[in-house]
XYZ file of C-alpha atoms in Angstrom:
172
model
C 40.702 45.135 13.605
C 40.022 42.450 10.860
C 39.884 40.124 13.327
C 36.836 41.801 15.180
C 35.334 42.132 11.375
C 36.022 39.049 10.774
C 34.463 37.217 13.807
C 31.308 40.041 13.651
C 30.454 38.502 9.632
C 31.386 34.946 11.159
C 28.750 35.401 13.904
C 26.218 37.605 11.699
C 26.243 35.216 9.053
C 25.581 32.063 11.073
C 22.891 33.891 12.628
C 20.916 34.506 9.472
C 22.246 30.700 8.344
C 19.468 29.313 11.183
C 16.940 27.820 9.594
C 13.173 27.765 10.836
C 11.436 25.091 12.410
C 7.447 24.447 12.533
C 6.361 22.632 15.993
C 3.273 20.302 15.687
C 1.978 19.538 19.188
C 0.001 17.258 19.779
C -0.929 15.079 22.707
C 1.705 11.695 22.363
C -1.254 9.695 24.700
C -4.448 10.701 22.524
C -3.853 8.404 18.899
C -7.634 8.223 18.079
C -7.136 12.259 16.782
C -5.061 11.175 14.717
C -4.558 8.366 13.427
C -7.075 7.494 10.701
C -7.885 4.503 8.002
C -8.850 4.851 4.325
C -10.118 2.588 2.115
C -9.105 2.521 -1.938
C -11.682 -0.089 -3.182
C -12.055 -0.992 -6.933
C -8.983 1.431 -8.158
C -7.207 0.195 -11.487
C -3.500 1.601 -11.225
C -3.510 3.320 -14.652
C -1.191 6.314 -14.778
C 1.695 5.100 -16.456
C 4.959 6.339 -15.441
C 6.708 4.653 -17.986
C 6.606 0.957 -19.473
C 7.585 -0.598 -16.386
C 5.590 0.889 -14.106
C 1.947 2.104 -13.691
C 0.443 4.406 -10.686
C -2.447 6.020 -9.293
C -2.473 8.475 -6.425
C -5.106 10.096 -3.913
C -5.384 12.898 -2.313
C -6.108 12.770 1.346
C -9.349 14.586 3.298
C -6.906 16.676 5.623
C -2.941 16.965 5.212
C -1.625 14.954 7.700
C 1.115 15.926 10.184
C 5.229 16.277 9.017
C 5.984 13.657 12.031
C 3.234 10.785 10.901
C 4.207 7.797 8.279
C 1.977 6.150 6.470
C 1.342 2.342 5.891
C -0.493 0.971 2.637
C -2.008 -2.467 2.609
C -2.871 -4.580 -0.659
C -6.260 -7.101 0.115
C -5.528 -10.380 -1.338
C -9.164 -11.770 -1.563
C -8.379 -13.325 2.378
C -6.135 -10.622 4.112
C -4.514 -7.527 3.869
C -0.921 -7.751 2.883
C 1.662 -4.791 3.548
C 3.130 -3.080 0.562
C 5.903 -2.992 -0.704
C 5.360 -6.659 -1.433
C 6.790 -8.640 -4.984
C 5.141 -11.605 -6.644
C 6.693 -13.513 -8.658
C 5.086 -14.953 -12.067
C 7.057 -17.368 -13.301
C 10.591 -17.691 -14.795
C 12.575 -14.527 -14.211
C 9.210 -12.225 -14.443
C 8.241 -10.657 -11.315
C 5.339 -7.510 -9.990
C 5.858 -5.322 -7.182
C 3.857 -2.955 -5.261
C 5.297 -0.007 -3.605
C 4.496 3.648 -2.503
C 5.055 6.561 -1.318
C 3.648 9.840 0.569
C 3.475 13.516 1.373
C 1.470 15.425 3.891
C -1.497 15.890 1.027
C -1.317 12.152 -1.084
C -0.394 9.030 -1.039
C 0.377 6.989 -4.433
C 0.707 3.516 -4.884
C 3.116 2.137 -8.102
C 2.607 -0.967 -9.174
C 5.440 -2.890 -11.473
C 6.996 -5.318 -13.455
C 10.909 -5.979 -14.462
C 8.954 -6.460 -18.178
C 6.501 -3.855 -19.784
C 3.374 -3.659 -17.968
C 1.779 -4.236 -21.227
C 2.584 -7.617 -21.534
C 0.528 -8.889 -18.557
C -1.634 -11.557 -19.548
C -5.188 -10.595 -18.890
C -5.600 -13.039 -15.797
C -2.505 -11.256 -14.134
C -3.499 -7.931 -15.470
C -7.296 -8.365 -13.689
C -4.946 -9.591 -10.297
C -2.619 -7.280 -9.962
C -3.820 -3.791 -11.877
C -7.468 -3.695 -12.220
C -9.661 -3.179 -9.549
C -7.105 -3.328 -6.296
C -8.119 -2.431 -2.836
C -5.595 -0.515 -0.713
C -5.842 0.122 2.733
C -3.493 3.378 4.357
C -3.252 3.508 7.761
C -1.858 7.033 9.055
C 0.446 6.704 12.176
C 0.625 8.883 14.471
C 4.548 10.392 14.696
C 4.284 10.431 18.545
C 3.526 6.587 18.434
C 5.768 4.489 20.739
C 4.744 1.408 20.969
C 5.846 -1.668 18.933
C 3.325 -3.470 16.534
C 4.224 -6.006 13.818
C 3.029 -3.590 11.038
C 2.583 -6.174 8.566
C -0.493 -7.853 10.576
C -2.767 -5.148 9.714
C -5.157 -6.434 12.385
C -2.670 -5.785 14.981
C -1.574 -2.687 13.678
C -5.420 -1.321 13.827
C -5.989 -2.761 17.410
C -2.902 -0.933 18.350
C -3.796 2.409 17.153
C -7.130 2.057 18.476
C -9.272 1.963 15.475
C -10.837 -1.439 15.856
C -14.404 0.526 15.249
C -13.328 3.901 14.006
C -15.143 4.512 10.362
C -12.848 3.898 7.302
C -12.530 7.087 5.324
C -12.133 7.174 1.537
C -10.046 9.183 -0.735
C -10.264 10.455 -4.049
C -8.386 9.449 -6.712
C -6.321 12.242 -7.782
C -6.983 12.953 -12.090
């Protein structure tokens, strides 16, 4: 008999253990839908997280699916360079870029392995005020392989050669 009880609570509890799952169809073949391009222009990454790093994040239009991943590029006066990306200044002192997303944002940190503060102006103007960002939503359902740090091959991949670039909002 406590057997039987036993393997009923066994069974009954790894029943109510399953967890639920959301499903997002959508059509693997069809990327234009989906994936989309936003443009950050003239943002100064001002939110400081703490002395080492400063951030700013936006919010985007429409939450985009669980499956997509998003890719941010930095423009460099010439061409658009994929973040996370490091500089180095001199010495021992370097910057970074990096990011990171959810369904509803995307935020960018920018920092230093020295207080942000310290920046002269000339790399403070380069690397903090006034950046231009580029995110690129992928589709999850994308296959095929791109060298995601060309941006113009990433962008000719997903279709979006002539699609408009969206902007965001900066999130206060």
């Amino acid at each position: 008999m406590k057997k039987i009880t036993l393997l009923l609570a066994a069974f009954i509890g790894l029943t109510a253990l399953q967890s639920c799952t959301i499903e997002e169809y959508y059509d693997e073949n069809y990327v234009d839908g989906y994936s989309q391009v936003f443009e950050l222009t003239n943002e100064t990454i001002s939110t400081q997280e703490d002395a080492y790093t400063y951030s700013a994040t936006w919010n985007f239009t429409t939450a985009i699916f669980d499956s997509d991943n998003v890719l941010v590029y930095r423009w460099q006066g010439n061409s658009w360079t994929l973040v996370p990306v490091s500089y180095n200044l001199g010495g021992n002192d370097m910057v970074k870029y990096d990011y990171d997303f959810t369904r509803f944002d995307v935020k960018v940190y920018f920092s230093a392995n020295f207080p942000v503060n310290e920046l002269s102006n000339a790399e403070y103007n380069e690397f903090v005020y006034r950046q231009t960002f580029r995110v690129v939503v992928v589709p999850g359902g994308f296959a095929q392989k791109i060298n995601y740090n060309d941006y113009n091959a990433t962008i000719s991949a997903l279709g979006l050669e002539n699609a408009p670039i969206k902007t965001l909002k900066l999130k206060k």
